[in-house]
mmCIF file of C-alpha atoms and ligand atoms in Angstrom:
data_model
loop_
_atom_site.group_PDB
_atom_site.id
_atom_site.type_symbol
_atom_site.label_atom_id
_atom_site.label_comp_id
_atom_site.label_asym_id
_atom_site.label_seq_id
_atom_site.Cartn_x
_atom_site.Cartn_y
_atom_site.Cartn_z
ATOM 1 C CA MET A 194 -14.041 -27.535 28.692
ATOM 2 C CA ASP A 195 -14.332 -30.742 26.687
ATOM 3 C CA VAL A 196 -12.844 -30.272 23.240
ATOM 4 C CA ASP A 197 -14.503 -33.344 21.732
ATOM 5 C CA GLU A 198 -17.874 -32.152 22.977
ATOM 6 C CA LEU A 199 -17.287 -28.726 21.412
ATOM 7 C CA VAL A 200 -16.272 -30.247 18.097
ATOM 8 C CA ALA A 201 -19.341 -32.498 18.170
ATOM 9 C CA GLY A 202 -21.471 -29.425 18.902
ATOM 10 C CA ALA A 203 -19.919 -27.512 16.026
ATOM 11 C CA ARG A 204 -20.577 -30.428 13.687
ATOM 12 C CA ARG A 205 -24.218 -30.372 14.766
ATOM 13 C CA GLY A 206 -24.228 -26.741 13.680
ATOM 14 C CA GLU A 207 -24.306 -25.109 17.109
ATOM 15 C CA ALA A 208 -23.174 -21.526 16.631
ATOM 16 C CA ARG A 209 -21.920 -21.195 20.207
ATOM 17 C CA ALA A 210 -19.641 -24.206 19.864
ATOM 18 C CA VAL A 211 -18.265 -22.784 16.619
ATOM 19 C CA ALA A 212 -17.594 -19.439 18.301
ATOM 20 C CA ARG A 213 -15.906 -21.098 21.280
ATOM 21 C CA LEU A 214 -13.666 -23.176 19.018
ATOM 22 C CA ILE A 215 -12.588 -20.185 16.955
ATOM 23 C CA SER A 216 -11.753 -18.287 20.131
ATOM 24 C CA LEU A 217 -9.678 -21.256 21.248
ATOM 25 C CA VAL A 218 -7.706 -21.559 18.019
ATOM 26 C CA GLU A 219 -7.187 -17.815 17.864
ATOM 27 C CA ASP A 220 -5.500 -17.628 21.216
ATOM 28 C CA ASP A 221 -1.884 -18.578 20.653
ATOM 29 C CA SER A 222 -0.661 -17.471 24.054
ATOM 30 C CA PRO A 223 1.500 -20.080 25.792
ATOM 31 C CA LYS A 224 -1.158 -20.777 28.432
ATOM 32 C CA ASN A 225 -3.577 -21.857 25.691
ATOM 33 C CA ASP A 226 -1.066 -24.101 23.960
ATOM 34 C CA ASP A 227 -2.583 -27.404 25.134
ATOM 35 C CA ALA A 228 -6.117 -26.413 24.194
ATOM 36 C CA LEU A 229 -4.970 -25.168 20.794
ATOM 37 C CA ARG A 230 -3.295 -28.475 20.067
ATOM 38 C CA GLN A 231 -6.264 -30.506 21.276
ATOM 39 C CA VAL A 232 -8.696 -28.556 19.131
ATOM 40 C CA SER A 233 -6.435 -28.776 16.103
ATOM 41 C CA ALA A 234 -6.165 -32.566 16.486
ATOM 42 C CA ALA A 235 -9.897 -33.003 17.078
ATOM 43 C CA LEU A 236 -10.793 -30.971 13.974
ATOM 44 C CA ALA A 237 -8.375 -32.674 11.601
ATOM 45 C CA PRO A 238 -10.589 -35.649 10.622
ATOM 46 C CA HIS A 239 -13.548 -33.399 9.833
ATOM 47 C CA THR A 240 -12.014 -30.982 7.382
ATOM 48 C CA GLY A 241 -11.420 -30.664 3.650
ATOM 49 C CA ARG A 242 -15.004 -30.361 2.437
ATOM 50 C CA ALA A 243 -15.594 -26.612 2.324
ATOM 51 C CA HIS A 244 -14.790 -24.486 -0.699
ATOM 52 C CA VAL A 245 -12.679 -21.621 0.619
ATOM 53 C CA VAL A 246 -13.077 -18.432 -1.415
ATOM 54 C CA GLY A 247 -11.054 -15.265 -0.903
ATOM 55 C CA ILE A 248 -12.493 -11.830 -1.641
ATOM 56 C CA THR A 249 -9.793 -9.245 -2.113
ATOM 57 C CA GLY A 250 -9.263 -5.786 -3.537
ATOM 58 C CA SER A 251 -8.457 -2.233 -2.544
ATOM 59 C CA PRO A 252 -10.374 -0.558 0.273
ATOM 60 C CA GLY A 253 -13.627 0.935 -0.967
ATOM 61 C CA VAL A 254 -14.153 -1.292 -4.018
ATOM 62 C CA GLY A 255 -17.077 -2.956 -2.263
ATOM 63 C CA LYS A 256 -15.682 -6.087 -0.604
ATOM 64 C CA SER A 257 -17.969 -5.931 2.422
ATOM 65 C CA THR A 258 -21.040 -5.160 0.361
ATOM 66 C CA SER A 259 -20.176 -7.910 -2.128
ATOM 67 C CA THR A 260 -19.496 -10.449 0.607
ATOM 68 C CA SER A 261 -22.894 -9.760 2.118
ATOM 69 C CA ALA A 262 -24.555 -10.029 -1.295
ATOM 70 C CA LEU A 263 -22.701 -13.288 -1.976
ATOM 71 C CA VAL A 264 -23.929 -14.705 1.311
ATOM 72 C CA ALA A 265 -27.487 -13.864 0.253
ATOM 73 C CA ALA A 266 -26.986 -15.507 -3.152
ATOM 74 C CA LEU A 267 -25.477 -18.635 -1.584
ATOM 75 C CA ARG A 268 -28.204 -18.851 1.046
ATOM 76 C CA ALA A 269 -30.786 -18.676 -1.732
ATOM 77 C CA GLN A 270 -29.224 -21.953 -2.909
ATOM 78 C CA ASP A 271 -29.480 -23.297 0.623
ATOM 79 C CA ARG A 272 -25.712 -23.500 1.027
ATOM 80 C CA ARG A 273 -24.247 -23.229 4.492
ATOM 81 C CA VAL A 274 -21.869 -20.253 4.539
ATOM 82 C CA GLY A 275 -18.988 -19.118 6.709
ATOM 83 C CA VAL A 276 -17.501 -15.649 6.570
ATOM 84 C CA LEU A 277 -14.096 -14.857 7.952
ATOM 85 C CA ALA A 278 -13.025 -11.215 7.830
ATOM 86 C CA VAL A 279 -9.307 -11.032 8.451
ATOM 87 C CA ASP A 280 -7.350 -7.949 9.341
ATOM 88 C CA PRO A 281 -3.647 -8.704 9.463
ATOM 89 C CA THR A 282 -2.803 -5.150 10.464
ATOM 90 C CA SER A 283 -4.791 -5.108 13.679
ATOM 91 C CA PRO A 284 -4.080 -6.810 16.989
ATOM 92 C CA PHE A 285 -7.770 -6.770 17.931
ATOM 93 C CA SER A 286 -9.965 -9.741 17.136
ATOM 94 C CA GLY A 287 -13.675 -10.272 17.118
ATOM 95 C CA GLY A 288 -14.512 -6.828 18.392
ATOM 96 C CA ALA A 289 -16.900 -4.185 17.209
ATOM 97 C CA LEU A 290 -14.215 -2.551 15.086
ATOM 98 C CA LEU A 291 -14.149 -5.368 12.596
ATOM 99 C CA GLY A 292 -17.719 -6.414 13.208
ATOM 100 C CA ASP A 293 -18.926 -3.045 11.997
ATOM 101 C CA ARG A 294 -16.990 -3.371 8.803
ATOM 102 C CA VAL A 295 -18.657 -6.609 7.926
ATOM 103 C CA ARG A 296 -22.052 -5.560 6.678
ATOM 104 C CA MET A 297 -23.689 -8.669 7.831
ATOM 105 C CA GLN A 298 -26.602 -7.511 9.914
ATOM 106 C CA ASP A 299 -28.950 -9.042 7.354
ATOM 107 C CA HIS A 300 -27.523 -12.461 8.106
ATOM 108 C CA ALA A 301 -27.008 -12.139 11.850
ATOM 109 C CA THR A 302 -29.995 -14.304 12.743
ATOM 110 C CA ASP A 303 -29.599 -16.853 9.943
ATOM 111 C CA GLU A 304 -28.551 -20.229 11.383
ATOM 112 C CA GLY A 305 -26.974 -21.223 8.083
ATOM 113 C CA VAL A 306 -24.368 -18.456 8.314
ATOM 114 C CA TYR A 307 -21.369 -18.101 10.599
ATOM 115 C CA ILE A 308 -19.636 -14.761 10.653
ATOM 116 C CA ARG A 309 -16.366 -14.138 12.326
ATOM 117 C CA SER A 310 -13.683 -11.508 12.190
ATOM 118 C CA MET A 311 -10.138 -12.018 13.276
ATOM 119 C CA ALA A 312 -6.987 -10.007 13.519
ATOM 120 C CA SER A 313 -3.643 -11.632 13.232
ATOM 121 C CA ARG A 314 -1.001 -9.063 14.025
ATOM 122 C CA GLY A 315 1.323 -10.492 16.589
ATOM 123 C CA HIS A 316 -0.062 -13.965 15.995
ATOM 124 C CA LEU A 317 2.528 -16.679 15.402
ATOM 125 C CA GLY A 318 2.998 -16.786 11.655
ATOM 126 C CA GLY A 319 0.695 -13.792 11.049
ATOM 127 C CA LEU A 320 -2.199 -14.362 8.687
ATOM 128 C CA ALA A 321 -0.789 -17.689 7.534
ATOM 129 C CA GLY A 322 -0.607 -18.909 11.115
ATOM 130 C CA ALA A 323 -3.934 -17.683 12.440
ATOM 131 C CA ALA A 324 -6.546 -17.898 9.701
ATOM 132 C CA PRO A 325 -6.183 -21.571 8.690
ATOM 133 C CA GLN A 326 -7.245 -22.712 12.160
ATOM 134 C CA ALA A 327 -10.413 -20.640 12.024
ATOM 135 C CA LEU A 328 -11.083 -21.963 8.512
ATOM 136 C CA ARG A 329 -10.812 -25.525 9.835
ATOM 137 C CA VAL A 330 -13.413 -24.802 12.492
ATOM 138 C CA LEU A 331 -15.836 -23.403 9.894
ATOM 139 C CA ASP A 332 -15.094 -26.325 7.590
ATOM 140 C CA ALA A 333 -15.742 -28.898 10.333
ATOM 141 C CA ALA A 334 -18.947 -27.019 11.201
ATOM 142 C CA GLY A 335 -20.292 -28.013 7.790
ATOM 143 C CA CYS A 336 -19.901 -24.805 5.803
ATOM 144 C CA ASP A 337 -20.209 -25.510 2.092
ATOM 145 C CA VAL A 338 -18.520 -22.246 1.202
ATOM 146 C CA ILE A 339 -16.292 -20.071 3.368
ATOM 147 C CA LEU A 340 -15.744 -16.495 2.224
ATOM 148 C CA VAL A 341 -12.514 -14.936 3.455
ATOM 149 C CA GLU A 342 -12.591 -11.172 3.223
ATOM 150 C CA THR A 343 -9.516 -9.055 3.801
ATOM 151 C CA VAL A 344 -9.962 -5.905 5.775
ATOM 152 C CA GLY A 345 -7.115 -3.449 5.827
ATOM 153 C CA VAL A 346 -4.591 -2.747 3.184
ATOM 154 C CA GLY A 347 -1.310 -3.747 1.681
ATOM 155 C CA GLN A 348 0.250 -7.152 1.538
ATOM 156 C CA SER A 349 -2.850 -8.932 2.804
ATOM 157 C CA GLU A 350 -4.488 -8.376 -0.556
ATOM 158 C CA VAL A 351 -2.037 -10.732 -2.200
ATOM 159 C CA GLU A 352 -1.336 -12.911 0.812
ATOM 160 C CA ILE A 353 -4.936 -14.051 0.936
ATOM 161 C CA ALA A 354 -4.476 -16.093 -2.242
ATOM 162 C CA GLY A 355 -2.267 -18.420 -0.239
ATOM 163 C CA LEU A 356 -5.108 -19.238 2.150
ATOM 164 C CA VAL A 357 -7.926 -20.095 -0.210
ATOM 165 C CA ASP A 358 -8.995 -22.399 -3.038
ATOM 166 C CA THR A 359 -10.428 -19.664 -5.234
ATOM 167 C CA THR A 360 -9.455 -16.004 -5.247
ATOM 168 C CA VAL A 361 -11.964 -13.367 -6.329
ATOM 169 C CA VAL A 362 -10.349 -10.013 -7.088
ATOM 170 C CA LEU A 363 -12.652 -7.021 -6.880
ATOM 171 C CA LEU A 364 -12.023 -3.818 -8.755
ATOM 172 C CA ALA A 365 -14.105 -0.751 -9.374
ATOM 173 C CA PRO A 366 -14.161 1.676 -12.297
ATOM 174 C CA GLY A 367 -12.587 5.069 -11.983
ATOM 175 C CA MET A 368 -10.337 4.261 -9.071
ATOM 176 C CA GLY A 369 -7.200 4.023 -11.144
ATOM 177 C CA ASP A 370 -7.346 0.435 -10.038
ATOM 178 C CA GLY A 371 -6.136 -0.993 -13.308
ATOM 179 C CA ILE A 372 -2.683 0.431 -12.941
ATOM 180 C CA GLN A 373 -2.497 0.078 -9.162
ATOM 181 C CA ALA A 374 -3.561 -3.534 -9.363
ATOM 182 C CA LEU A 375 -0.837 -4.299 -11.865
ATOM 183 C CA LYS A 376 1.704 -2.887 -9.472
ATOM 184 C CA ALA A 377 0.400 -4.834 -6.526
ATOM 185 C CA GLY A 378 0.475 -8.078 -8.468
ATOM 186 C CA ILE A 379 -3.179 -8.495 -7.734
ATOM 187 C CA LEU A 380 -4.043 -9.425 -11.306
ATOM 188 C CA GLU A 381 -1.795 -12.453 -11.042
ATOM 189 C CA ILE A 382 -3.664 -14.003 -8.147
ATOM 190 C CA GLY A 383 -7.241 -13.693 -9.416
ATOM 191 C CA ASP A 384 -9.207 -16.755 -10.464
ATOM 192 C CA LEU A 385 -12.205 -14.524 -10.991
ATOM 193 C CA PHE A 386 -12.331 -10.790 -11.555
ATOM 194 C CA VAL A 387 -15.286 -8.712 -10.567
ATOM 195 C CA VAL A 388 -15.683 -5.132 -11.696
ATOM 196 C CA ASN A 389 -18.024 -3.893 -9.000
ATOM 197 C CA LYS A 390 -19.886 -0.557 -9.100
ATOM 198 C CA ALA A 391 -20.831 -1.319 -12.670
ATOM 199 C CA ASP A 392 -23.556 1.294 -12.240
ATOM 200 C CA ARG A 393 -20.791 3.854 -12.626
ATOM 201 C CA ASP A 394 -19.065 5.029 -15.768
ATOM 202 C CA GLY A 395 -16.019 3.185 -16.964
ATOM 203 C CA ALA A 396 -16.842 -0.388 -15.934
ATOM 204 C CA ASN A 397 -16.307 -1.683 -19.457
ATOM 205 C CA THR A 398 -13.013 0.177 -19.760
ATOM 206 C CA THR A 399 -11.825 -1.432 -16.526
ATOM 207 C CA ARG A 400 -12.948 -4.822 -17.826
ATOM 208 C CA ARG A 401 -10.944 -4.316 -21.025
ATOM 209 C CA GLU A 402 -7.866 -3.310 -19.025
ATOM 210 C CA ILE A 403 -8.074 -6.449 -16.948
ATOM 211 C CA ARG A 404 -8.701 -8.609 -19.998
ATOM 212 C CA SER A 405 -5.606 -7.314 -21.769
ATOM 213 C CA VAL A 406 -3.451 -8.426 -18.859
ATOM 214 C CA VAL A 407 -5.214 -11.668 -18.021
ATOM 215 C CA ALA A 408 -5.378 -12.852 -21.638
ATOM 216 C CA ALA A 409 -1.620 -13.361 -21.620
ATOM 217 C CA ARG A 410 -1.903 -16.105 -19.026
ATOM 218 C CA GLU A 411 -0.911 -19.541 -20.123
ATOM 219 C CA SER A 412 -2.770 -21.684 -17.618
ATOM 220 C CA GLY A 413 -5.822 -23.729 -18.558
ATOM 221 C CA TRP A 414 -8.261 -21.638 -16.545
ATOM 222 C CA LYS A 415 -9.277 -18.393 -18.218
ATOM 223 C CA PRO A 416 -10.440 -16.118 -15.402
ATOM 224 C CA PRO A 417 -13.864 -14.671 -16.117
ATOM 225 C CA ILE A 418 -14.290 -10.927 -15.687
ATOM 226 C CA LEU A 419 -17.758 -10.121 -14.378
ATOM 227 C CA LEU A 420 -19.631 -6.891 -13.758
ATOM 228 C CA THR A 421 -21.638 -6.410 -10.560
ATOM 229 C CA VAL A 422 -23.556 -3.831 -8.580
ATOM 230 C CA ALA A 423 -23.116 -5.169 -5.068
ATOM 231 C CA THR A 424 -25.535 -2.672 -3.525
ATOM 232 C CA THR A 425 -28.438 -4.122 -5.559
ATOM 233 C CA GLY A 426 -27.130 -7.679 -5.909
ATOM 234 C CA GLU A 427 -26.971 -7.368 -9.702
ATOM 235 C CA GLY A 428 -24.591 -9.889 -11.238
ATOM 236 C CA LEU A 429 -23.950 -11.753 -7.992
ATOM 237 C CA ASP A 430 -25.678 -14.968 -9.109
ATOM 238 C CA GLU A 431 -23.224 -15.134 -11.968
ATOM 239 C CA VAL A 432 -20.331 -14.680 -9.545
ATOM 240 C CA VAL A 433 -21.653 -17.584 -7.475
ATOM 241 C CA ALA A 434 -21.962 -19.711 -10.623
ATOM 242 C CA GLU A 435 -18.410 -18.912 -11.724
ATOM 243 C CA ILE A 436 -17.064 -19.661 -8.241
ATOM 244 C CA ALA A 437 -18.721 -23.093 -8.462
ATOM 245 C CA ARG A 438 -17.341 -23.603 -11.966
ATOM 246 C CA HIS A 439 -13.838 -22.794 -10.728
ATOM 247 C CA ARG A 440 -14.215 -25.350 -7.952
ATOM 248 C CA GLU A 441 -15.109 -27.966 -10.591
ATOM 249 C CA TYR A 442 -12.074 -26.967 -12.617
ATOM 250 C CA LEU A 443 -9.870 -27.334 -9.519
ATOM 251 C CA GLU A 444 -11.057 -30.904 -8.907
ATOM 252 C CA ASP A 445 -8.757 -31.999 -11.695
ATOM 253 C CA GLY A 446 -5.686 -32.103 -9.450
ATOM 254 C CA GLU A 447 -5.196 -28.392 -8.940
ATOM 255 C CA LEU A 448 -7.198 -28.286 -5.708
ATOM 256 C CA GLU A 449 -4.955 -30.903 -4.142
ATOM 257 C CA ARG A 450 -1.870 -29.004 -5.320
ATOM 258 C CA ARG A 451 -3.082 -25.694 -3.895
ATOM 259 C CA ARG A 452 -4.099 -27.237 -0.602
ATOM 260 C CA LEU A 453 -0.804 -29.064 -0.212
ATOM 261 C CA ALA A 454 1.080 -25.827 -0.825
ATOM 262 C CA ARG A 455 -1.162 -24.154 1.731
ATOM 263 C CA VAL A 456 -0.573 -26.743 4.427
ATOM 264 C CA ARG A 457 3.157 -26.660 3.762
ATOM 265 C CA ARG A 458 3.163 -22.915 4.336
ATOM 266 C CA GLU A 459 1.049 -23.362 7.426
ATOM 267 C CA ILE A 460 3.394 -25.924 8.951
ATOM 268 C CA GLU A 461 6.348 -23.745 8.078
ATOM 269 C CA ALA A 462 4.731 -20.656 9.614
ATOM 270 C CA LEU A 463 3.962 -22.555 12.823
ATOM 271 C CA ALA A 464 7.443 -24.041 12.991
ATOM 272 C CA LEU A 465 9.061 -20.657 12.450
ATOM 273 C CA GLY A 466 6.787 -19.138 15.066
ATOM 274 C CA SER A 467 7.740 -21.833 17.495
ATOM 275 C CA LEU A 468 11.433 -21.297 16.785
ATOM 276 C CA ARG A 469 11.013 -17.576 17.260
ATOM 277 C CA ARG A 470 9.302 -18.164 20.561
ATOM 278 C CA ARG A 471 12.188 -20.332 21.695
ATOM 279 C CA MET A 472 14.573 -17.670 20.522
ATOM 280 C CA GLY A 473 12.623 -15.231 22.643
ATOM 281 C CA ASP A 474 13.120 -17.483 25.644
ATOM 282 C CA VAL A 475 16.781 -17.599 24.834
ATOM 283 C CA THR A 476 17.096 -13.826 24.799
ATOM 284 C CA GLY A 477 16.817 -13.785 28.551
ATOM 285 C CA ASP A 478 19.281 -16.650 28.698
ATOM 286 C CA ALA A 479 22.687 -16.245 30.295
ATOM 287 C CA ARG A 480 24.131 -18.036 27.276
ATOM 288 C CA LEU A 481 23.275 -15.163 24.965
ATOM 289 C CA GLY A 482 24.895 -12.730 27.375
ATOM 290 C CA ALA A 483 28.073 -14.794 27.421
ATOM 291 C CA LEU A 484 28.099 -15.072 23.611
ATOM 292 C CA ALA A 485 27.661 -11.311 23.267
ATOM 293 C CA ALA A 486 30.538 -10.721 25.670
ATOM 294 C CA ASP A 487 32.694 -13.096 23.598
ATOM 295 C CA VAL A 488 31.886 -11.260 20.362
ATOM 296 C CA LEU A 489 32.519 -7.882 21.905
ATOM 297 C CA GLY A 490 35.783 -9.113 23.408
ATOM 298 C CA GLY A 491 36.959 -10.413 20.029
ATOM 299 C CA ARG A 492 36.973 -14.047 21.225
ATOM 300 C CA SER A 493 34.150 -14.975 18.814
ATOM 301 C CA ASP A 494 32.298 -13.460 15.868
ATOM 302 C CA PRO A 495 28.545 -12.905 15.387
ATOM 303 C CA PHE A 496 28.123 -15.757 12.874
ATOM 304 C CA ALA A 497 29.826 -18.319 15.090
ATOM 305 C CA ALA A 498 27.849 -17.041 18.081
ATOM 306 C CA ALA A 499 24.560 -17.336 16.156
ATOM 307 C CA ASP A 500 25.429 -20.918 15.163
ATOM 308 C CA THR A 501 26.097 -21.755 18.790
ATOM 309 C CA LEU A 502 22.766 -20.254 19.805
ATOM 310 C CA VAL A 503 20.813 -22.181 17.150
ATOM 311 C CA GLU A 504 22.533 -25.433 18.110
ATOM 312 C CA HIS A 505 21.182 -25.020 21.620
ATOM 313 C CA LEU A 506 17.568 -24.420 20.621
HETATM 314 P P1 LIG B 298 -14.753 -2.316 0.999
HETATM 315 O O1 LIG B 298 -13.947 -1.287 1.703
HETATM 316 O O2 LIG B 298 -14.029 -2.859 -0.184
HETATM 317 O O3 LIG B 298 -15.259 -3.396 1.902
HETATM 318 O O4 LIG B 298 -16.021 -1.558 0.395
HETATM 319 P P2 LIG B 298 -17.487 -1.429 0.989
HETATM 320 O O5 LIG B 298 -18.270 -2.673 0.792
HETATM 321 O O6 LIG B 298 -17.391 -0.896 2.378
HETATM 322 O O7 LIG B 298 -18.106 -0.320 0.028
HETATM 323 C C1 LIG B 298 -17.577 0.978 -0.061
HETATM 324 C C2 LIG B 298 -18.678 1.951 -0.511
HETATM 325 O O8 LIG B 298 -19.064 1.670 -1.847
HETATM 326 C C3 LIG B 298 -19.924 1.870 0.317
HETATM 327 O O9 LIG B 298 -20.426 3.150 0.509
HETATM 328 C C4 LIG B 298 -20.855 1.036 -0.543
HETATM 329 O O10 LIG B 298 -22.221 1.314 -0.297
HETATM 330 C C5 LIG B 298 -20.459 1.455 -1.931
HETATM 331 N N1 LIG B 298 -20.727 0.427 -2.942
HETATM 332 C C6 LIG B 298 -20.468 -0.905 -2.842
HETATM 333 N N2 LIG B 298 -20.836 -1.531 -3.971
HETATM 334 C C7 LIG B 298 -21.343 -0.588 -4.804
HETATM 335 C C8 LIG B 298 -21.881 -0.630 -6.139
HETATM 336 O O11 LIG B 298 -21.973 -1.667 -6.782
HETATM 337 N N3 LIG B 298 -22.268 0.576 -6.668
HETATM 338 C C9 LIG B 298 -22.166 1.737 -5.983
HETATM 339 N N4 LIG B 298 -22.560 2.855 -6.583
HETATM 340 N N5 LIG B 298 -21.667 1.804 -4.732
HETATM 341 C C10 LIG B 298 -21.265 0.659 -4.151
#
């Protein structure tokens, strides 16, 4: 396998090369370490162009349906689109489980769309360690916009904001989402709010609830709150327009700031993962056994023993 050839293929838009590269960066097992590093180095000069957009919200609000509709709206503008569905709670990547969730059959044969799902449980650094590599591949492959959709529940909903340039928070009327969202801190991370299922009662009430919270924000960007019906595509063009407007807003220094923070976290996650792996190696080490015996025998204490262990890493 020639990494440079694969990267060149991906940059020419070859879907197979893109898929191969993502598989390579996803595999963080020790035997793949060299390949992972080579790919990462080869991609580095070709990244930074794509607008990375996160789609988040509680299960059932319509993330999959909206992502698919957004792809259609972006393709209508002839933009090249990547979709990364991440499930931080699952150890299984790329399989049918996630593939089924992403309602992307409409786009499966479109050469301007790359769709990929990945799971990151057990990956070094979790979501923060795994997803950025896949995003780099899609970026280098010439995607204008990359949509990152969270699958699964919990922390990932908020964590996603740390991976993307623009965060779109989806809510739906009548799900008690207003109050739940406040609790989850999800209203703090949104650059755009979308009240999906606007064909149902209560969409305007939900919009007002969001507005009352968001209006208190001090920052320069006032997040728009849009209504959509993802199943018919209603309102999606406006979402695309507001996403583009947010990107323009970010150009004024904020994009650089967000991306720097992101890369810092990424480096930190990788470094911590690497330390943890070394710690794992150490666990089988005779030194740890000796230190434990010293602590148990009263000749040392756990803090001093831990310091000794870290010094030897
Ligand atoms: P996710 O779990 O957030 O990804 O939500 P899905 O995209 O899987 O959608 C959950 C359900 O809501 C599906 O049955 C969709 O067909 C339905 N749905 C999505 N968007 C709308 C909408 O705008 N209006 C209505 N009535 N149903 C919708």
